[in-house]
XYZ file of C-alpha atoms in Angstrom:
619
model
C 35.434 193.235 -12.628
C 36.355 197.072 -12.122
C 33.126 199.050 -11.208
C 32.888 202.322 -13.530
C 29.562 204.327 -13.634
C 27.848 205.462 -11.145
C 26.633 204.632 -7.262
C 23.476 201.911 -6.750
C 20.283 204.292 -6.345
C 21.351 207.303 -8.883
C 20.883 207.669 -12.635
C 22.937 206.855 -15.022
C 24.131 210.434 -15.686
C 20.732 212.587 -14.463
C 18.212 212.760 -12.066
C 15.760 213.774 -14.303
C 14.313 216.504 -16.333
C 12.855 219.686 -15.623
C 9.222 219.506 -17.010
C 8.781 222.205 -19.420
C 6.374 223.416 -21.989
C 7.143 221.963 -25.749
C 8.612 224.339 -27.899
C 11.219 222.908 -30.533
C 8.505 219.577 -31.330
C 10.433 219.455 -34.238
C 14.274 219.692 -32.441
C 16.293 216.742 -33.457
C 17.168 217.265 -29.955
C 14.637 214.481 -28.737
C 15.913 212.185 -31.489
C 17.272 210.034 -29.372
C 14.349 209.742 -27.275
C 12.317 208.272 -30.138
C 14.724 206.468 -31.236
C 14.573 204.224 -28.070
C 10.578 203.604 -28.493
C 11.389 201.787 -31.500
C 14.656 200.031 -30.141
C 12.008 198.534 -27.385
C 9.459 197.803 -29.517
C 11.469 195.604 -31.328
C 12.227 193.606 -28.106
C 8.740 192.990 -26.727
C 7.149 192.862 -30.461
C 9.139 190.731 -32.634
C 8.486 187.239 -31.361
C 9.183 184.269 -32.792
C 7.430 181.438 -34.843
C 8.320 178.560 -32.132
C 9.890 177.623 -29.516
C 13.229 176.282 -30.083
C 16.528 177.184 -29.517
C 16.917 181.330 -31.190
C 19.572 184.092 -31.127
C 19.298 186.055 -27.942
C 17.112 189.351 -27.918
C 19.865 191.910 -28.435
C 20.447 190.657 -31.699
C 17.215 192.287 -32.930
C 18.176 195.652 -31.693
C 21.125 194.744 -34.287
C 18.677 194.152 -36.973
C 16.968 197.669 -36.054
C 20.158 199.525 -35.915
C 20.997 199.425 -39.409
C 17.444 200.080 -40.786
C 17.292 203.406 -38.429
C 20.857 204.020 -39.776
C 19.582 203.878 -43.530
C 16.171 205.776 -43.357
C 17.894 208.929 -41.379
C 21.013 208.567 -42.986
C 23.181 208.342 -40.194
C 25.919 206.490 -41.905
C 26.625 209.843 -43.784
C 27.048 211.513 -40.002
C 31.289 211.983 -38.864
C 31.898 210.866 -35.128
C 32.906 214.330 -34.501
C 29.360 215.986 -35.717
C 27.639 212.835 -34.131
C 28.974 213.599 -30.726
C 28.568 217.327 -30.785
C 24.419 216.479 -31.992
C 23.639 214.149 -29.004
C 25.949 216.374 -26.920
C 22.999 218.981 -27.461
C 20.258 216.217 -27.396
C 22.316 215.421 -23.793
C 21.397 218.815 -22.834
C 18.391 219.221 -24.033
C 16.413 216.406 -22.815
C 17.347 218.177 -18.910
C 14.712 220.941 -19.936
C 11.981 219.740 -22.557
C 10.067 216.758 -23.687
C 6.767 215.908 -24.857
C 5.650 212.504 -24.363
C 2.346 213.222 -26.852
C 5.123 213.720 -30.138
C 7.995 211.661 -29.027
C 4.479 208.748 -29.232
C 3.626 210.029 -32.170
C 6.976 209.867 -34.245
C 7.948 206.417 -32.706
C 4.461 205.196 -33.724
C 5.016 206.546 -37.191
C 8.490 204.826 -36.918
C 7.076 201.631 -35.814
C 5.081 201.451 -39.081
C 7.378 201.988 -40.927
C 10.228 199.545 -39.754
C 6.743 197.123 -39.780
C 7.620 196.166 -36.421
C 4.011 194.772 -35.830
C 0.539 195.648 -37.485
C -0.498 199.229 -37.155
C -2.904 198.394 -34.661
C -0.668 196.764 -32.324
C 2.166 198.994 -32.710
C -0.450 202.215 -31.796
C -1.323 200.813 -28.842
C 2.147 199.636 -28.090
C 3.719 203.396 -27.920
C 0.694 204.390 -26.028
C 1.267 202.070 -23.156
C 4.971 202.476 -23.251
C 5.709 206.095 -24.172
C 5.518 207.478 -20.828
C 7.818 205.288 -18.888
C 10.157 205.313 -21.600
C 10.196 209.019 -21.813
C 11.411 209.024 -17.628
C 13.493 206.219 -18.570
C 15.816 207.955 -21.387
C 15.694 211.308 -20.302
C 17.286 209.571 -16.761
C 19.486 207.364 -18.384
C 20.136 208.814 -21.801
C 23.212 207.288 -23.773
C 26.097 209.600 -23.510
C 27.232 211.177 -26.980
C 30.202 208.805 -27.156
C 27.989 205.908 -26.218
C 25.082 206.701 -28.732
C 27.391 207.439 -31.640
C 28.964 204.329 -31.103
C 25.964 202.194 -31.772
C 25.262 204.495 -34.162
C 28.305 204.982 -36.440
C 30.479 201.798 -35.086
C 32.822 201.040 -32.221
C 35.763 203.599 -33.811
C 33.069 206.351 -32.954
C 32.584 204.837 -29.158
C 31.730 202.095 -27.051
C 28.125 201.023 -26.636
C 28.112 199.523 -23.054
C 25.287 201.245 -20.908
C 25.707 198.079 -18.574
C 28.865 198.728 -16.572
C 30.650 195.461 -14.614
C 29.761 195.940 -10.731
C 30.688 193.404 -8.198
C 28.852 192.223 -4.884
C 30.628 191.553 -1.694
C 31.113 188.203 -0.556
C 31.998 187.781 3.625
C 35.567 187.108 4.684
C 34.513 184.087 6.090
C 36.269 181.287 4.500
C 33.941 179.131 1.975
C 33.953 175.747 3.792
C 35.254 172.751 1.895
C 33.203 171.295 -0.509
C 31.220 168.548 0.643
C 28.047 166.988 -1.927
C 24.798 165.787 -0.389
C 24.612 161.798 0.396
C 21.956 159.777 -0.777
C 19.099 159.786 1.979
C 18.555 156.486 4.126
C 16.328 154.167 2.690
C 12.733 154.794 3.971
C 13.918 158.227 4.450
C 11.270 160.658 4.164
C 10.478 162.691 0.209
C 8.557 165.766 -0.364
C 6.795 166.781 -3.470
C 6.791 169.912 -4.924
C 3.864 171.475 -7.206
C 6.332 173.655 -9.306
C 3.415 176.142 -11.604
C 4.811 178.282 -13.783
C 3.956 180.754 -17.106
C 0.228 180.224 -16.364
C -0.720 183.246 -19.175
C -4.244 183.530 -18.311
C -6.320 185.109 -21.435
C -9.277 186.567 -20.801
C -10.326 186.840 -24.068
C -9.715 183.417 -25.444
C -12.427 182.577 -27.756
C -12.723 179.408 -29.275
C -13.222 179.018 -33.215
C -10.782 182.193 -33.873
C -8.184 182.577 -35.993
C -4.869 180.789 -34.512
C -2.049 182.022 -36.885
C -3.547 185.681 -36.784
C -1.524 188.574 -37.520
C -1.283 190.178 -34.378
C 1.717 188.990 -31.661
C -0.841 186.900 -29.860
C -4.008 185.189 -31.515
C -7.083 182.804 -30.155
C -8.805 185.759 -29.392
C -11.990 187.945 -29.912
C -9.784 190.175 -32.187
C -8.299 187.775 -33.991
C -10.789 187.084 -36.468
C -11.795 184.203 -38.088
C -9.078 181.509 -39.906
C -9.954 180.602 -43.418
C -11.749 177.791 -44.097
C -8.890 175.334 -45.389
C -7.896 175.950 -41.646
C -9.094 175.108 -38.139
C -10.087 177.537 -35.671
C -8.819 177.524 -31.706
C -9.386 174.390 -29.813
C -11.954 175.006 -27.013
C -9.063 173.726 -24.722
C -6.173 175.435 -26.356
C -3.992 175.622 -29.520
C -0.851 174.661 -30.882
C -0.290 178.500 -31.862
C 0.799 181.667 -30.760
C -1.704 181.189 -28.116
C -2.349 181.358 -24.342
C -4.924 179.483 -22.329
C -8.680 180.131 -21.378
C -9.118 180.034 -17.465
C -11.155 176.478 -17.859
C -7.511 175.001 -18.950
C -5.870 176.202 -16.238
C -8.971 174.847 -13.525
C -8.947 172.125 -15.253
C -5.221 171.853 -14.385
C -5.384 172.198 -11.041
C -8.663 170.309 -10.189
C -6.924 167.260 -11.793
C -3.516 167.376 -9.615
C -5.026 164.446 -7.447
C -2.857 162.215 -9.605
C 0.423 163.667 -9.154
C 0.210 164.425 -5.724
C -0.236 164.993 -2.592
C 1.715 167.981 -2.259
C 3.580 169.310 0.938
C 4.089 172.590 -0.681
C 3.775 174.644 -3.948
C 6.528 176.940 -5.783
C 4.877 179.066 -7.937
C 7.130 181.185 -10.483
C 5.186 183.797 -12.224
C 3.728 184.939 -15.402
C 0.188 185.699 -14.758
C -1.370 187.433 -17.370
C -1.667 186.979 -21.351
C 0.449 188.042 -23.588
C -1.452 190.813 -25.246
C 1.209 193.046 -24.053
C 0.410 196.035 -26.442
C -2.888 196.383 -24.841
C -2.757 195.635 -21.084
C -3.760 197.750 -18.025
C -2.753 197.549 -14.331
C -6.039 196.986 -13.551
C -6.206 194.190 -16.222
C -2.769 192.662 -14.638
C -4.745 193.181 -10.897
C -7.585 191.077 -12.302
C -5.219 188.570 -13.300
C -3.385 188.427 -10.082
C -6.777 188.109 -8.184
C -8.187 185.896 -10.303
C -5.653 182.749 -10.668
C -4.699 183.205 -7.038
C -8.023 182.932 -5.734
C -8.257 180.010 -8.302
C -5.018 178.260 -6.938
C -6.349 178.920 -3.435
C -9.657 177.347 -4.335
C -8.159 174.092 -5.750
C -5.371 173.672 -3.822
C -6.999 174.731 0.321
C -4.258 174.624 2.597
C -1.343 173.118 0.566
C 1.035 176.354 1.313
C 2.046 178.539 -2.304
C 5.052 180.279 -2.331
C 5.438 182.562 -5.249
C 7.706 184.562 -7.104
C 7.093 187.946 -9.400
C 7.036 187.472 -13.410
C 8.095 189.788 -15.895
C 4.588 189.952 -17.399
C 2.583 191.053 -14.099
C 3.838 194.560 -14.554
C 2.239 197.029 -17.626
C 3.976 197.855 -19.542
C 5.830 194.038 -19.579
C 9.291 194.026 -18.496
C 8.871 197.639 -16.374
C 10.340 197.147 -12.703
C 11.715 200.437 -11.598
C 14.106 199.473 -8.625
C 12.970 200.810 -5.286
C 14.260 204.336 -5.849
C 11.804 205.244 -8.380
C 9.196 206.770 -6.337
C 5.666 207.807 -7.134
C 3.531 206.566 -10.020
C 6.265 205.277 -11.966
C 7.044 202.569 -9.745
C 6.103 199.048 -8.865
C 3.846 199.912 -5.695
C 0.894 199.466 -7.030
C 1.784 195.543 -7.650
C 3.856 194.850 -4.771
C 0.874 196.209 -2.674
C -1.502 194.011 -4.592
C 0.426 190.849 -4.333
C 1.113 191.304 -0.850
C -2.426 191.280 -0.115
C -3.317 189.132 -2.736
C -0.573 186.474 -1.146
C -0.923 187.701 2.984
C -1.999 184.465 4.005
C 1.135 182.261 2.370
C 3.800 184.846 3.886
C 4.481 185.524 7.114
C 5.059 189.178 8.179
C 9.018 189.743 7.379
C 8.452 188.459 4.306
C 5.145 190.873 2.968
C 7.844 193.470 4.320
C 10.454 193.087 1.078
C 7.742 192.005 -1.044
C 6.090 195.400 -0.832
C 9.866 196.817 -1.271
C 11.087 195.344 -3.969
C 9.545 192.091 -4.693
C 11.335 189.488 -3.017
C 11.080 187.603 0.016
C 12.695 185.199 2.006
C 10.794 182.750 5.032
C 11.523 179.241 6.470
C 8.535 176.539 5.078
C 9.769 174.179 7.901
C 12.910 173.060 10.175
C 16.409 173.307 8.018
C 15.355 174.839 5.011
C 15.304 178.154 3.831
C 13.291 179.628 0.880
C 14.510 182.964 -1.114
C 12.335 183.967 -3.535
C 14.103 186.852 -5.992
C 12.530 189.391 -8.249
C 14.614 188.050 -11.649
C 13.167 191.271 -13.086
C 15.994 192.998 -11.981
C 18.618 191.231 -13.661
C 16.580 191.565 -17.339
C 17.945 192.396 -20.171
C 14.649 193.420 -21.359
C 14.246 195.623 -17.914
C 14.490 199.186 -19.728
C 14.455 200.767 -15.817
C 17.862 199.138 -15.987
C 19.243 201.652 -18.500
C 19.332 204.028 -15.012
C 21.518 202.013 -13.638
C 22.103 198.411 -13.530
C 24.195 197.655 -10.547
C 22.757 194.958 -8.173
C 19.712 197.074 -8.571
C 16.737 196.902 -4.941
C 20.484 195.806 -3.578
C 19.007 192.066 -4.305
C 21.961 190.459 -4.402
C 23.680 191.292 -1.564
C 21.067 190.858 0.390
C 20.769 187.181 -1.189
C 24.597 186.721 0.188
C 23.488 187.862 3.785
C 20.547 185.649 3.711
C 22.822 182.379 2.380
C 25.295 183.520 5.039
C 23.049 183.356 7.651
C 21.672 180.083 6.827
C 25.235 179.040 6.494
C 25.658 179.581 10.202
C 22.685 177.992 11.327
C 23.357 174.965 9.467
C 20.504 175.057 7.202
C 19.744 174.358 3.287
C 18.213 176.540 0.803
C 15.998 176.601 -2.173
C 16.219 179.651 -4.687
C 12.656 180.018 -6.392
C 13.112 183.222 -9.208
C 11.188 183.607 -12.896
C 14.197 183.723 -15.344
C 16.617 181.607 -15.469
C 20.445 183.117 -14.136
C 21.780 182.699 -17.861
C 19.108 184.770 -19.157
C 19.944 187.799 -16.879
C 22.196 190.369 -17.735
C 26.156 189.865 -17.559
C 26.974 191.121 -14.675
C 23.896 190.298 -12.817
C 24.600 186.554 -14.058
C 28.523 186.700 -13.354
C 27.847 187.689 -9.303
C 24.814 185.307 -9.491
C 27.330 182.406 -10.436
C 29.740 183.767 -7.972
C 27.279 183.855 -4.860
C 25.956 180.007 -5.703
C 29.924 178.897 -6.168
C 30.685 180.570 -2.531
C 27.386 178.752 -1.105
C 27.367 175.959 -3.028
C 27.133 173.496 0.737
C 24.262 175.486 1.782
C 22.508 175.985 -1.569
C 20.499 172.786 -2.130
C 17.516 173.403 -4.998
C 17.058 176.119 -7.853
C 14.070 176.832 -9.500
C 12.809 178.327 -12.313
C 10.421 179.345 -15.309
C 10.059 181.727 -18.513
C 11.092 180.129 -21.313
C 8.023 177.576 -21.366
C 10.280 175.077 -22.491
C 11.934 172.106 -20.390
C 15.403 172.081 -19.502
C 17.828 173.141 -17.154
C 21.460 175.253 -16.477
C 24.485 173.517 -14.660
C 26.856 175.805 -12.190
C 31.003 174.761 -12.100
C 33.489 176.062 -10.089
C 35.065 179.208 -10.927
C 38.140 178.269 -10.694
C 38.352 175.304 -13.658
C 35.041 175.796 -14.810
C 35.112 171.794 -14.816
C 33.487 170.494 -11.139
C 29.384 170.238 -11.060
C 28.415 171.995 -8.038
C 24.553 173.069 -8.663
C 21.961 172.809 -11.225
C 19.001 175.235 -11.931
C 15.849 173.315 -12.846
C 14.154 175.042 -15.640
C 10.248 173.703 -15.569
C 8.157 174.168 -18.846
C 4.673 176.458 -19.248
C 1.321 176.195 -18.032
C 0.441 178.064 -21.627
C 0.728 176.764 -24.920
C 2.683 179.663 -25.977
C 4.189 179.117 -28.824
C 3.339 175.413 -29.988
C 3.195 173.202 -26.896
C 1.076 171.341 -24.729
C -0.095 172.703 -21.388
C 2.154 171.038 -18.372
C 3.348 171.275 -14.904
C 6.098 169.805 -12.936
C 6.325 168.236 -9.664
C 9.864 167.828 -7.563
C 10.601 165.172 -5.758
C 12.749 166.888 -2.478
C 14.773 165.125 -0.045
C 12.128 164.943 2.883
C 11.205 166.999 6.149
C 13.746 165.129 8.707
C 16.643 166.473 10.786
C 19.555 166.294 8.853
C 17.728 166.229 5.602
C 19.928 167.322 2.524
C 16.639 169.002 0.952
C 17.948 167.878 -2.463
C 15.757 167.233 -5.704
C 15.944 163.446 -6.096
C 13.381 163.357 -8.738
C 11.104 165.236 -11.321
C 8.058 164.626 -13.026
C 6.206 166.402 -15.821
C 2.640 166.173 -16.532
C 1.032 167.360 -20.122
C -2.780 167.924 -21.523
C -2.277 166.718 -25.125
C -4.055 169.081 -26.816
C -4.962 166.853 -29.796
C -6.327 164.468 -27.699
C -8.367 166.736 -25.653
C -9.228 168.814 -28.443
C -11.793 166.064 -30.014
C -15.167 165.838 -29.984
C -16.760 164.982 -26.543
C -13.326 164.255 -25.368
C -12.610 164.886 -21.664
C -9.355 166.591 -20.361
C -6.918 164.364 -19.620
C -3.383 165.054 -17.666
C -0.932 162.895 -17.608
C 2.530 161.651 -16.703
C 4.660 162.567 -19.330
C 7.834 161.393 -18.175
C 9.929 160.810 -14.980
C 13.341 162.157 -15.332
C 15.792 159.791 -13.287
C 13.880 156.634 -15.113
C 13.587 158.132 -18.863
C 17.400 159.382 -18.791
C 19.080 156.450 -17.319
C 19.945 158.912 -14.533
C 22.112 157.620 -11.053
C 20.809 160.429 -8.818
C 19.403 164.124 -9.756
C 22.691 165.763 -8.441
C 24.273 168.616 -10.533
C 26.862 165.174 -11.976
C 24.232 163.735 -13.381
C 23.129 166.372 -15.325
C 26.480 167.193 -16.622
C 27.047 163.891 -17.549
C 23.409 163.895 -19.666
C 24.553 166.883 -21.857
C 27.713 164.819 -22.688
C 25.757 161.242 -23.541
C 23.344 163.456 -25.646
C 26.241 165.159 -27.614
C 27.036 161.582 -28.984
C 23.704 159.894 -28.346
C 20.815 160.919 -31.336
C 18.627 158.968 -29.752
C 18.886 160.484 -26.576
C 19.318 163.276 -27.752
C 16.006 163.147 -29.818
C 14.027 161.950 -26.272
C 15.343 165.247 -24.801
C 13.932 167.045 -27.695
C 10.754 165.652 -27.824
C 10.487 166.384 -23.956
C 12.272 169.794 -24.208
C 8.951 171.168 -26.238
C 6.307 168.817 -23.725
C 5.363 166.087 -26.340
C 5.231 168.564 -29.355
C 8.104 169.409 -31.121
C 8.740 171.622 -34.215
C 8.076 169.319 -37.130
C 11.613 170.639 -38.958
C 14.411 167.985 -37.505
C 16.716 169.215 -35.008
C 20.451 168.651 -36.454
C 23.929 168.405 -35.092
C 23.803 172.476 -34.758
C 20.478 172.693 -33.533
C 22.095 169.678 -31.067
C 25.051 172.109 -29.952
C 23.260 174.995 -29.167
C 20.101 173.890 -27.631
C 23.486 171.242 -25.109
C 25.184 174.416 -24.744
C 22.014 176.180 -22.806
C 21.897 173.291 -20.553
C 25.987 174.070 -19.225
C 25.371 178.351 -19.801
C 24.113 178.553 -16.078
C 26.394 181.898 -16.641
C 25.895 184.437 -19.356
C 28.275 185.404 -22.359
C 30.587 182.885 -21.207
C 31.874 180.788 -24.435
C 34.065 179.151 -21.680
C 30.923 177.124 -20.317
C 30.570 175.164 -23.594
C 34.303 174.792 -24.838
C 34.450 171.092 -24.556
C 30.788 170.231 -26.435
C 33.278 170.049 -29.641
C 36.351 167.805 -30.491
C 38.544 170.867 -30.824
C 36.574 172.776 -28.219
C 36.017 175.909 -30.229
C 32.752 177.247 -30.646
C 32.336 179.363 -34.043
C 28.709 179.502 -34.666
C 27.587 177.479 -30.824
C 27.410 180.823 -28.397
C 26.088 183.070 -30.679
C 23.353 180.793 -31.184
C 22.434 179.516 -27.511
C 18.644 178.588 -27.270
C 17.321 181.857 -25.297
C 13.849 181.946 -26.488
C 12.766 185.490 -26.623
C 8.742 184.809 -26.670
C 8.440 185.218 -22.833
């Protein structure tokens, strides 16, 4: 993929602006400035009702688009006078802004488009303006860029995400060769895998589930009519996160389900009351669970990995080259103290950088943990410039090449899934695990609360299993599903282990259960994945094979579902569409590639399949 744009570190076209006094608040020079508050408003805002499969997020900026087209009458704009308007917005924003009316408009804006109530979408452009105002007058869509999503693709091309490519060594990729079952009596580890804990501190019991703000069960949520029940005292089946007794009641009933030998622990701290969060509100958070998981869990080591909800505002990770109070610092700081004694020393060191680490938990195996906010679509620092931004990636390929010469395995722990990220991102991504795919042994994720996973093929025929990304469902409820963890089951600590999952369980609180009167918390087994699937082995095979047998299986198919959602599905049936897209996640390890799911259908075309892939865009 040809590289065009501009060199990892710089902005997109700018620097950045000169700070100046406001004197043309009324220019339709910073049009385009306000324009992008609403744009990413309608990201983070418009969430929705459950969680099954949805259209991917930047189909709502196409359901913005033409609503901002018809109120300002854009459509009656020529591609010549379009381009010679944001030619002068272009060089306008290097001199002026004002953060205090750009807010002001886009809040006005917000209300209007009735992106979210009034209340929520005031507080929203208050917590966001400010970053997006460095943001877009850095990165700001050139005039043939902006008039294209404006006007159409005869006025320009929209595509502020150029293709960039990593370098892989010259050192030829040794011959495939898949792990072999381990000796009987062999030794097995078990992973505590946490993930999209969602602490709320202001869960209240008795309030108003189905409230009209993005995230209800809360002091301001009001009371629910009487024909309805309020909030569980445990948790809800709602647009709803959890109170902290949930989540210690989680992990002071792990005696069950373990012991543990270690614990991956993929992100997602705080609630998502994202239009009204602080960084000393996501500090408290941070503080809070992890002195909670260190309380419950002594001297079990936790290896964690940065969500795209512990920044404010959510989604905001400036790469490393943002400096000052614009950038991540003041998390990475906090989570390297908060974390000091799991990490060694070299790994605090590119924690504090850019959020990602990389350390040996014992003989033979290698842990990477990667900051997955910086392949996000939702990531608005990308708009600076995307390219293999905190140079993550290659620095992924020079720790899997180094662990390729010693011999070792490794385990990938990240927060989104690989075909969630951006194109690009997810293209190298797919390349690096194909290269390493002898070294690479376990991937694990989080984010979309839901259970499932993403198979990797070669690149050559697209055809050959060669790794699987484990997908493990919420802690939260949020939107509609039990609270649950998952354990692994890992090829044990032995020389010559394969460090391979062999197994995975999940454990669920069923909320109606626990929810009763004078009932007690219960976790329990929910199912064991080799023994419920009819599974030979958890090897990246398997898997493939599963999607297949579900594609002509309802029944099987159906158990998926059911399990997919933790015990509580959506009460509308899922269908033979519904069946495509949610199979065609499980093969999109890679994404915007229609070629992943070609042969779900008899004729292997896919009309309606990709452009309806389950990417659940309530994380």
């Amino acid at each position: 993929m040809p590289r065009h744009g501009v060199s990892p570190g710089q902005g997109h076209r700018r620097s950045g602006p000169e700070q100046e006094s406001d004197r043309t608040r009324g220019s339709p020079r910073l049009r385009l400035l306000w324009m992008g508050l609403p744009l990413i408003l309608a990201l983070v805002l418009w969430a929705p009702a459950g969680a099954h499969p949805l259209p991917v997020q930047s189909q709502h900026v196409g359901r913005l688009v033409p609503q901002l087209r018809d109120a300002f009458g854009w459509w009656n704009l020529s591609c010549p006078v379009c381009k010679s308007l944001f030619t002068a917005i272009d060089f306008g924003l290097k001199k002026e802004s004002s953060v205090e009316w750009v807010g002001s408009i886009a809040t006005k804006l917000c209300k209007l488009l009735k992106i979210a109530p009034p209340a929520v979408c005031q507080s929203t452009v208050q917590l966001f303006e400010d970053d997006v105002v460095e943001v877009w007058t850095r990165s700001v869509l050139s005039p043939s860029e902006a008039c294209g999503l404006l006007l159409g693709s005869t006025c320009g091309h929209w595509d502020v995400f150029s293709s960039w490519n990593i370098s892989l060594p010259a050192v030829p990729k040794p011959a495939p060769q898949p792990p072999k079952p381990p000796a009987p009596g062999a030794p097995v580890s078990r992973i505590l895998f946490l993930t999209d804990l969602h602490w709320d501190h202001d869960y209240l019991e008795g309030t108003d589930p189905d409230c009209e703000n993005p995230l209800c069960c809360r002091q301001d949520s009001g009371l629910p009519p009487a024909s309805r029940p309020g909030a569980g005292y445990w948790g809800e089946y709602s647009k709803c996160d959890l109170p902290l007794r949930t989540l210690e009641s989680l992990l002071s009933g792990l005696g069950p389900a373990g012991p543990f030998d270690m614990v991956y622990w993929t992100g997602d701290i705080p609630a998502h009351n994202i239009w009204h969060q602080s960084r000393q509100d996501q500090l408290r958070a941070l503080t809070t669970v992890t002195a909670l998981v260190k309380k419950f869990l002594g001297p079990v080591p936790v290896y964690p990995a940065v969500g795209n909800h512990e920044s404010t505002p959510v989604n905001g990770f400036p790469p490393p080259f943002i400096e000052g109070n614009h950038s991540s610092s003041w998390l990475y700081e906090a989570m390297a103290k908060a974390w000091e004694s799991w990490l060694p020393p070299e790994a605090l060191h590119t924690l504090r950088i850019g959020g990602f680490y990389a350390l040996s938990p014992r003989p033979g195996l290698r842990l990477i943990s990667l900051n997955m906010n910086f392949c996000s679509r939702e990531n608005f620092w990308l708009l600076i410039n995307s390219t293999d931004p905190a140079g993550q990636l290659q620095w992924l390929v020079g720790e899997l090449q180094a662990a390729e010469d010693r011999g070792d395995k490794v385990h990938i722990i990240g927060h989104i899934p690989p075909g969630h990220c951006l194109k690009s991102w997810s293209w190298n991504y797919y390349r690096i695990v194909a290269r390493y795919e002898n070294t690479l042994a376990g991937q694990f994720f989080g984010h979309t609360h839901v259970d499932e996973f993403e198979v990797f093929y070669d690149e050559e025929t697209l055809s050959r299993p060669l790794s699987v990304a484990f997908l493990a469902p919420s802690a939260t409820t949020y939107i509609g599903l039990n609270p649950g963890y998952r354990v692994y089951q890992i090829d044990g600590n032995y020389p010559g282990s394969s460090h391979v999952v062999l197994d995975h369980e999940t454990y669920i609180l069923n909320l109606t259960q626990a929810n009763e009167p004078g009932a007690i918390p219960h976790w329990q087994r929910l199912y064991r994945a080799r023994e419920t699937y009819g599974l030979p082995n958890a090897l990246p095979a398997a898997w493939h094979d599963l999607v297949y047998r579900m594609r002509g299986d309802t029944q099987l198919f159906q158990t998926f579902w059911f399990l997919y959602h933790k015990g509580h599905p959506p009460s509308e049936p899922c269908g033979m569409p519904c069946r495509l897209t949610t199979l065609c996640a499980q093969l999109s390890a890679r994404s915007d590639s229609p070629a992943l799911c070609r042969h779900l259908v008899p004729d292997g075309s896919l009309p309606d399949v990709q452009s309806l892939q389950p990417r659940p865009s309530f994380c």
